[in-house]
PDB file of C-alpha atoms in Angstrom:
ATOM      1  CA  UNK A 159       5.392  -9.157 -26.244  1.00  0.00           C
ATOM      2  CA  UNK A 160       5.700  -6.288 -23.576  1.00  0.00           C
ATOM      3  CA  UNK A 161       5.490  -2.848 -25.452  1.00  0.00           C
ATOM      4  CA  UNK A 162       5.881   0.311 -23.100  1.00  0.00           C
ATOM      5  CA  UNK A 163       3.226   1.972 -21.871  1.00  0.00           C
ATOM      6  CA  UNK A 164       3.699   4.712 -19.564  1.00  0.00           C
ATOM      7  CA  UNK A 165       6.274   5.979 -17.203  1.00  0.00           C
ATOM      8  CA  UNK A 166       5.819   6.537 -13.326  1.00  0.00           C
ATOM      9  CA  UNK A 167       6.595   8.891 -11.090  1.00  0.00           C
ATOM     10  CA  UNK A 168       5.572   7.896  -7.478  1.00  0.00           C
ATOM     11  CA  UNK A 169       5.453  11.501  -5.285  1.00  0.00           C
ATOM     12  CA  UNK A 170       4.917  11.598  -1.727  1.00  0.00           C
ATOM     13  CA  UNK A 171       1.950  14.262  -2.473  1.00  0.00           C
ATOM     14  CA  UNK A 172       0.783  15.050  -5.717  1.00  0.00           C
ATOM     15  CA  UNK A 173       1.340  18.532  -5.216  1.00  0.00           C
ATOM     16  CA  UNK A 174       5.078  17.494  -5.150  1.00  0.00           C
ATOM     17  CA  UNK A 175       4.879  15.424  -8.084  1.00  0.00           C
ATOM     18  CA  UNK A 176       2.822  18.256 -10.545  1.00  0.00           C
ATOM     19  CA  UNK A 177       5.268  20.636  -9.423  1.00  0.00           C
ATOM     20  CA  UNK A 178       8.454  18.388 -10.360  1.00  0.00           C
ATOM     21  CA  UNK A 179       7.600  17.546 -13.791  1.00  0.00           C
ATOM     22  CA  UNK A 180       6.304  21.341 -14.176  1.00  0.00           C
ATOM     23  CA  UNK A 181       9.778  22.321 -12.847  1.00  0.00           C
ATOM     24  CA  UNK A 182      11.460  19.671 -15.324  1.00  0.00           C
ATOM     25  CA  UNK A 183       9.229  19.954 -18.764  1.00  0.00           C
ATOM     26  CA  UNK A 184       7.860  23.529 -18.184  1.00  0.00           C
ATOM     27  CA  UNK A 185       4.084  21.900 -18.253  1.00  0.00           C
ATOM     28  CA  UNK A 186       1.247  21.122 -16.012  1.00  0.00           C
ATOM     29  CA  UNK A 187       0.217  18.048 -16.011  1.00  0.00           C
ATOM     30  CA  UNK A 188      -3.495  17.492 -16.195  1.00  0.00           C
ATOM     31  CA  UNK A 189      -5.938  15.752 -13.372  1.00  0.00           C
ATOM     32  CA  UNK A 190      -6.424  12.102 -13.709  1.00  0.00           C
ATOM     33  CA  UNK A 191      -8.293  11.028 -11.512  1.00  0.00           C
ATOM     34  CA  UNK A 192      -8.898   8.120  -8.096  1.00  0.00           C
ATOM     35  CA  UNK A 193      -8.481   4.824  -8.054  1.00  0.00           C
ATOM     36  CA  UNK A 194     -10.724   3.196  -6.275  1.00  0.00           C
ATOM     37  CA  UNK A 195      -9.503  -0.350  -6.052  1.00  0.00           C
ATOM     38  CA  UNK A 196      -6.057   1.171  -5.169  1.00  0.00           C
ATOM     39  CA  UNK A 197      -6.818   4.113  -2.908  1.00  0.00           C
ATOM     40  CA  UNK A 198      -4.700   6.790  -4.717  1.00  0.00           C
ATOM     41  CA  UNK A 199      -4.902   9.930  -7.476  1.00  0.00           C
ATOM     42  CA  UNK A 200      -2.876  10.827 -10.370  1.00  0.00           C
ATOM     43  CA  UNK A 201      -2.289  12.791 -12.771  1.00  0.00           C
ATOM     44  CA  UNK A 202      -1.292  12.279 -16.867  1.00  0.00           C
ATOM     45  CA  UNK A 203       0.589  13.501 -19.557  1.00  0.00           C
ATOM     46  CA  UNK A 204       0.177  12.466 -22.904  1.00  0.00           C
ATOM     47  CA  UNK A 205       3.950  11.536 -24.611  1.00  0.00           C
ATOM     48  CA  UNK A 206       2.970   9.980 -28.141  1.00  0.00           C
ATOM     49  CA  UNK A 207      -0.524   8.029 -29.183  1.00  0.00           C
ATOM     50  CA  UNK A 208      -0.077   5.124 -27.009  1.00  0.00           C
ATOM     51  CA  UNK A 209       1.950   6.495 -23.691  1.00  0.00           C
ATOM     52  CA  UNK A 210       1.735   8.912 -21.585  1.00  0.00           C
ATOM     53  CA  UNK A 211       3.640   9.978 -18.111  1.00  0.00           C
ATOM     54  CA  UNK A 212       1.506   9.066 -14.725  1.00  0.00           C
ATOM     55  CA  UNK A 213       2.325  11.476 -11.571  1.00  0.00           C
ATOM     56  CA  UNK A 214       0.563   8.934  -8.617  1.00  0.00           C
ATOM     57  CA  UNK A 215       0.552   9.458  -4.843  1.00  0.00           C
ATOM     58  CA  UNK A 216      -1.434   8.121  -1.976  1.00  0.00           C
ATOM     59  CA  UNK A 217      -5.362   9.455  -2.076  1.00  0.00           C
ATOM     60  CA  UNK A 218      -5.427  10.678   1.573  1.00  0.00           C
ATOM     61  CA  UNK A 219      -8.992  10.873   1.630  1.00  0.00           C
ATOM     62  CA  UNK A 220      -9.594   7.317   0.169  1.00  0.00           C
ATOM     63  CA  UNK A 221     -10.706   4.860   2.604  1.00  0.00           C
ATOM     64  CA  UNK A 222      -7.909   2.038   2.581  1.00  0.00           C
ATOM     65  CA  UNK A 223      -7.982  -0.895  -0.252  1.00  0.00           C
ATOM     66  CA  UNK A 224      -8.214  -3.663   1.970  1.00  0.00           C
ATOM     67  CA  UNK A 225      -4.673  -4.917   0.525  1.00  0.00           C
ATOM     68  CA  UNK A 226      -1.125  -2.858  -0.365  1.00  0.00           C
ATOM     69  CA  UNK A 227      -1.062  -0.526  -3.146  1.00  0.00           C
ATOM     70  CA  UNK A 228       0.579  -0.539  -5.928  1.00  0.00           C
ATOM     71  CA  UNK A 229       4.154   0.742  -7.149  1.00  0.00           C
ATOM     72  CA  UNK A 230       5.249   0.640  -3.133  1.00  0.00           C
ATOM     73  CA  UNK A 231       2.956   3.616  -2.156  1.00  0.00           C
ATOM     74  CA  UNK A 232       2.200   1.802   1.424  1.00  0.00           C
ATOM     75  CA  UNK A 233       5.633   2.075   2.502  1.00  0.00           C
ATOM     76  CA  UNK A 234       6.059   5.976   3.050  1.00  0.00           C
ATOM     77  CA  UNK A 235       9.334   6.326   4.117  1.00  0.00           C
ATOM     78  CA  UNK A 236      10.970   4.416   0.931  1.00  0.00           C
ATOM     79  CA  UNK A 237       8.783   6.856  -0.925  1.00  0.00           C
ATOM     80  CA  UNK A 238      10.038   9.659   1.102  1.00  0.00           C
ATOM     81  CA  UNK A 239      13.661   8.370   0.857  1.00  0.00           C
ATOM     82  CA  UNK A 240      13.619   8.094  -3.016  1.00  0.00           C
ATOM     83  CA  UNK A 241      12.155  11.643  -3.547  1.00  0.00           C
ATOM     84  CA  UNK A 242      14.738  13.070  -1.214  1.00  0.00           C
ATOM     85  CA  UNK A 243      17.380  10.969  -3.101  1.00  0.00           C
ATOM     86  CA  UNK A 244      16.407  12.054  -6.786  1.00  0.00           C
ATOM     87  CA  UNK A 245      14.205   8.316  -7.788  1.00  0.00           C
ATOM     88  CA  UNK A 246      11.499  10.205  -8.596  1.00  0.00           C
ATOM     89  CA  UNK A 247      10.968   8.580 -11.941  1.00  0.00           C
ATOM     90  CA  UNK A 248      10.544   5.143  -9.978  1.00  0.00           C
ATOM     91  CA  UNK A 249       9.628   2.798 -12.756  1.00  0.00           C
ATOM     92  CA  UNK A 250       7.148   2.173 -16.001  1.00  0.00           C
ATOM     93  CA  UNK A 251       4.328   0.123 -17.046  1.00  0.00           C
ATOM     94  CA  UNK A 252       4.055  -2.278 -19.743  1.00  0.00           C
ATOM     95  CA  UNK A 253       1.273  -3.499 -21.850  1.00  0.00           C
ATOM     96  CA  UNK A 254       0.589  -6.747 -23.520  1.00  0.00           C
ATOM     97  CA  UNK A 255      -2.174  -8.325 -25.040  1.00  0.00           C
ATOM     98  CA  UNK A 256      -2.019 -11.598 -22.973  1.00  0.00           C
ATOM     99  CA  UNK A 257      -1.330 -10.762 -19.280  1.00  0.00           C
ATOM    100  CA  UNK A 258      -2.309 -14.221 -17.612  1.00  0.00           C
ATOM    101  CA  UNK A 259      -0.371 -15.978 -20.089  1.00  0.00           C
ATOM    102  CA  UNK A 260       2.899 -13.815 -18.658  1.00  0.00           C
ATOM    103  CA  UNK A 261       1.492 -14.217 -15.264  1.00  0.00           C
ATOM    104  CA  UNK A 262       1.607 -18.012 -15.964  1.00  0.00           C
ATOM    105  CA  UNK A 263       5.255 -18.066 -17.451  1.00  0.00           C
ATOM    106  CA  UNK A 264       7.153 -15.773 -14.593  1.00  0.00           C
ATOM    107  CA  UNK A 265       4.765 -17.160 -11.495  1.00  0.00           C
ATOM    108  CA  UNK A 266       5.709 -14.717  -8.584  1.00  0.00           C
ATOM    109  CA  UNK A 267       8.098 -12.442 -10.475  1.00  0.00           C
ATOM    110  CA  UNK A 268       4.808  -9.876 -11.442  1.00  0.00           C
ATOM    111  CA  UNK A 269       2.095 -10.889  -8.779  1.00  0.00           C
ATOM    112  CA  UNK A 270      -1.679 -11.222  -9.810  1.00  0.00           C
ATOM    113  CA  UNK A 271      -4.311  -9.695 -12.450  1.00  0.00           C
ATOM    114  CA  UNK A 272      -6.684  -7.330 -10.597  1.00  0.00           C
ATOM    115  CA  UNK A 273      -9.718  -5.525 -12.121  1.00  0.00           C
ATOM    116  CA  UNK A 274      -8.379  -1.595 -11.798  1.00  0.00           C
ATOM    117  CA  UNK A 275     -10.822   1.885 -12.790  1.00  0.00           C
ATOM    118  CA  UNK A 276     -10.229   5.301 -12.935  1.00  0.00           C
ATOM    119  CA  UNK A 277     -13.430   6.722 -13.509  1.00  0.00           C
ATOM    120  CA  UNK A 278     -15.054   5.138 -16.402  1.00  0.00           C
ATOM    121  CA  UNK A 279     -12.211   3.169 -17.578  1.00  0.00           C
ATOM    122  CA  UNK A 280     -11.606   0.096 -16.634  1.00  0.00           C
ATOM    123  CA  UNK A 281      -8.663  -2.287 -16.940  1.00  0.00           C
ATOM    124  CA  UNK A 282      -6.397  -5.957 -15.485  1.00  0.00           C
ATOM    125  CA  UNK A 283      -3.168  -4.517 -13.867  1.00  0.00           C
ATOM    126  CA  UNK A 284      -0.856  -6.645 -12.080  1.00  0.00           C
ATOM    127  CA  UNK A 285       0.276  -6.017  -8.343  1.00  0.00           C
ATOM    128  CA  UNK A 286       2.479  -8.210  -6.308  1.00  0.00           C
ATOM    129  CA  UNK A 287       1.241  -9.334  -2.968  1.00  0.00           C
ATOM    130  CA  UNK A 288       3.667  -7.020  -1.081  1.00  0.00           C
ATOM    131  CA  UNK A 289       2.501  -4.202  -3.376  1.00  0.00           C
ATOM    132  CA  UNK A 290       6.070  -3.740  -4.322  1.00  0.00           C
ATOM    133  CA  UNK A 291       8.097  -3.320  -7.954  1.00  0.00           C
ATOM    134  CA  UNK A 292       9.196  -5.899  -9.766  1.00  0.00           C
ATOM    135  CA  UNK A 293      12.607  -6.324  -9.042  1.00  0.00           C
ATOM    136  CA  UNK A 294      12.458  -2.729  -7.307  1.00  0.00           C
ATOM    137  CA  UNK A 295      11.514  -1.525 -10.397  1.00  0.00           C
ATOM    138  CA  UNK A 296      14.392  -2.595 -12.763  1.00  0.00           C
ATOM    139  CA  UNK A 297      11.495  -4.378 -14.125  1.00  0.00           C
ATOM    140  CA  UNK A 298       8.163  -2.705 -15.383  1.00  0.00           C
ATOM    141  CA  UNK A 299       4.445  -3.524 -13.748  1.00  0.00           C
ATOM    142  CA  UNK A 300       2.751  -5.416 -16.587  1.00  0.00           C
ATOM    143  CA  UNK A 301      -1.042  -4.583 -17.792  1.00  0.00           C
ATOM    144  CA  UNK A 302      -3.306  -5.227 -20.241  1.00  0.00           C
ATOM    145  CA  UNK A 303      -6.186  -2.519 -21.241  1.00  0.00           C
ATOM    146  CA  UNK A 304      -8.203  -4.675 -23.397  1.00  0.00           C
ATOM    147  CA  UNK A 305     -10.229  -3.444 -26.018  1.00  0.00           C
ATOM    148  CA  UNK A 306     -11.058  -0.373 -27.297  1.00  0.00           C
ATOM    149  CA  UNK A 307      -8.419   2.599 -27.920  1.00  0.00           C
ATOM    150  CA  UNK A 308      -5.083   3.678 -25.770  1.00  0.00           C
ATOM    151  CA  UNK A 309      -6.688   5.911 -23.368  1.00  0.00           C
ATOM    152  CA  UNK A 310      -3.371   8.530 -23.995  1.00  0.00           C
ATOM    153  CA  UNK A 311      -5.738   9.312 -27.388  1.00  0.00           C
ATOM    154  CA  UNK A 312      -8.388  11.113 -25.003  1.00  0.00           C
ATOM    155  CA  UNK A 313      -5.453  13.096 -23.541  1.00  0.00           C
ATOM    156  CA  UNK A 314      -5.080  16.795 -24.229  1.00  0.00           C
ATOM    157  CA  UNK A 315      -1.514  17.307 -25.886  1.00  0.00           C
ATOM    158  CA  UNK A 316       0.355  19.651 -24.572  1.00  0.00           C
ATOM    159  CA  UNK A 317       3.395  18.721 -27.027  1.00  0.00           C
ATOM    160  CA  UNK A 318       5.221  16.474 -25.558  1.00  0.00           C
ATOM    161  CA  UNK A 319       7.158  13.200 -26.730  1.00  0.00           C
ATOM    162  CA  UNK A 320       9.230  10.664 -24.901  1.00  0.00           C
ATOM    163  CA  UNK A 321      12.524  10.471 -26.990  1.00  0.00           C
ATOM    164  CA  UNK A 322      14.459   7.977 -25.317  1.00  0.00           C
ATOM    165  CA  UNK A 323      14.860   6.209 -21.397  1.00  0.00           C
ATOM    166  CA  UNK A 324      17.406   4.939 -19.558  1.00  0.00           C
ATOM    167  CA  UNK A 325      17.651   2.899 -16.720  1.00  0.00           C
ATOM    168  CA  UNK A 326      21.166   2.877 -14.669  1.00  0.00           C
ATOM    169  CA  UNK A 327      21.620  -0.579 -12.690  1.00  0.00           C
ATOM    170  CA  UNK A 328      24.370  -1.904 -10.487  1.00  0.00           C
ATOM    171  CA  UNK A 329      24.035  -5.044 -12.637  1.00  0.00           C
ATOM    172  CA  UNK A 330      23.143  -3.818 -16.186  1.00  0.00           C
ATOM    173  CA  UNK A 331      24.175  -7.404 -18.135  1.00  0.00           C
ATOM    174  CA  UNK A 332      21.316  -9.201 -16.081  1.00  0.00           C
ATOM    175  CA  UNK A 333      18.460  -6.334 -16.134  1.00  0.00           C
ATOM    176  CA  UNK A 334      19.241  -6.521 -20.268  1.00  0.00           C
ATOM    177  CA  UNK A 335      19.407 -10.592 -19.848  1.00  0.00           C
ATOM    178  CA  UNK A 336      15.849 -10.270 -18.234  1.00  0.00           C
ATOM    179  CA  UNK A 337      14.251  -7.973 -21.051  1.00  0.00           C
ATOM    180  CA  UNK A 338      15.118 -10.318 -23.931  1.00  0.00           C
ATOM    181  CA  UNK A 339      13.855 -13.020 -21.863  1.00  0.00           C
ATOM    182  CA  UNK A 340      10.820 -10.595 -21.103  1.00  0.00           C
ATOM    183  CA  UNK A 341      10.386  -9.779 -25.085  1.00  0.00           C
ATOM    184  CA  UNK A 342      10.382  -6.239 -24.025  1.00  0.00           C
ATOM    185  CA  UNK A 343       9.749  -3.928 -26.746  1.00  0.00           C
ATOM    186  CA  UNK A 344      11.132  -0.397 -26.844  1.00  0.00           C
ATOM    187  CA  UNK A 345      12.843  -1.133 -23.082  1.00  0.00           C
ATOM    188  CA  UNK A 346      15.553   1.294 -21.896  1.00  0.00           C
ATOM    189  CA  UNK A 347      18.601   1.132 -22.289  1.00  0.00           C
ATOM    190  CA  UNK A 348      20.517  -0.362 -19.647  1.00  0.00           C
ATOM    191  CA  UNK A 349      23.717   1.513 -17.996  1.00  0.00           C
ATOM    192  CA  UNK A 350      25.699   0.410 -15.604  1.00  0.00           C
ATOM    193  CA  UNK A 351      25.349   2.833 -12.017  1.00  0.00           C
ATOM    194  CA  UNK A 352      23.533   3.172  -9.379  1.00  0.00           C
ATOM    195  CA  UNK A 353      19.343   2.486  -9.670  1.00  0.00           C
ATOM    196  CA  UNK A 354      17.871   5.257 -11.349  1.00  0.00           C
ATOM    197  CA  UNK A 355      15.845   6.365 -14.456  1.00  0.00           C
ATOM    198  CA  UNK A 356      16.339   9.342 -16.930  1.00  0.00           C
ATOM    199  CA  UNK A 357      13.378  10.289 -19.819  1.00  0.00           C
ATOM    200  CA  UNK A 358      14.542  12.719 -22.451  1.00  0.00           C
ATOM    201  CA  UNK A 359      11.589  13.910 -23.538  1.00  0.00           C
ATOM    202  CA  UNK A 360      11.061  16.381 -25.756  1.00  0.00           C
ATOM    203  CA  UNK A 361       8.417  19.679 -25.365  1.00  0.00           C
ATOM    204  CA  UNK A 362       7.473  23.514 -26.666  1.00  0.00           C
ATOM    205  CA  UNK A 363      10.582  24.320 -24.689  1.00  0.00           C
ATOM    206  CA  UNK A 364      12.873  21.876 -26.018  1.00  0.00           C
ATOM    207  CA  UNK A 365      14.534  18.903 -25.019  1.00  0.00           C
ATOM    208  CA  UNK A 366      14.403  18.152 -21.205  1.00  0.00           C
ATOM    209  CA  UNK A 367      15.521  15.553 -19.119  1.00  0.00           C
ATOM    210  CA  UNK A 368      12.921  13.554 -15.921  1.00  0.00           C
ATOM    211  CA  UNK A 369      14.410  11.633 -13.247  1.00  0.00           C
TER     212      UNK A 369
END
């Protein structure tokens, strides 16, 4: 089973993307950290004991990875285009407890298990060979973090919970078709429109809304 993990926001700058969820939840988010493998920088927020919110942009003094980044961050102007255009939530992550046995079952839909650190942590994420979303992000980027405790524990919270997510689709009935087939657990719900994500998510300020 997939369960959710955490929710991305892909900024061209992470500048931009601090200052959008500030401007949206009333919080800064705290520094995550570099990615070596990867080449970029985020930063967290902690949303319950076992998610969190991930701000991630290009590191632009990062040498390059040697292959395409993740979540689409290689091709700036799509980045650039779905800022401008209000996708700034672009997707989510999912974890599972056995990744390669997904891998196996949907061959090509989720690309291959890498080794992936930030700092000291270490875990298997995997990236398509174009770098890009699963089905442009309709569909989330499956992980696994092994053993040991959800790193959102080691997060400081700032009071803030995810209380619901919703994904609008042009084709809603197959997007739902492919989460039961995906065993997704807690998956958005699944609106017909065009592509785009909303969070509720509550805070010390209320209920707000990310997209």
């Amino acid at each position: 089973m997939l369960t959710l993990d955490h929710l991305v926001i892909v900024a061209p700058d992470l500048a931009a993307g601090v200052a959008h969820v500030r401007d949206g939840l009333g919080v800064d988010m705290p520094e995550g950290g570099r990615h070596r493998e990867m080449a970029t920088r985020n930063h967290l927020l902690r949303l319950g004991p076992a998610t969190f919110l991930e701000v991630i942009a290009v590191d632009a003094a990062a040498a390059p990875p040697g292959r395409p980044r993740w979540f689409g961050l290689d091709d700036g102007v799509r980045v650039r285009a779905d800022w401008e255009a209000g996708r700034r939530l672009r997707g989510w992550v999912a974890r599972t407890g056995d990744l390669d046995g997904l891998l196996g079952r949907h061959p090509g839909l989720f690309g291959d298990a890498l080794a992936v650190s930030r700092g000291a942590l270490r875990w298997r994420f995997a990236v398509r060979r174009d770098g890009a979303w699963p089905e442009d992000g309709a569909l989330p980027c499956p992980m696994t973090w092994g053993e040991g405790p959800h790193p959102a524990g080691a997060m400081p919270d700032l009071g803030c919970r995810l209380a619901g997510l919703t994904l609008t689709h042009p084709d809603p009935d197959r997007i739902a078709a492919l989460y039961r087939t995906l065993r997704l657990a807690d998956a958005p719900a699944v609106r017909a429109g065009a592509f785009g994500y909303r969070a509720e998510i509550a805070t010390p300020h209320g209920l707000r809304v990310l997209s």
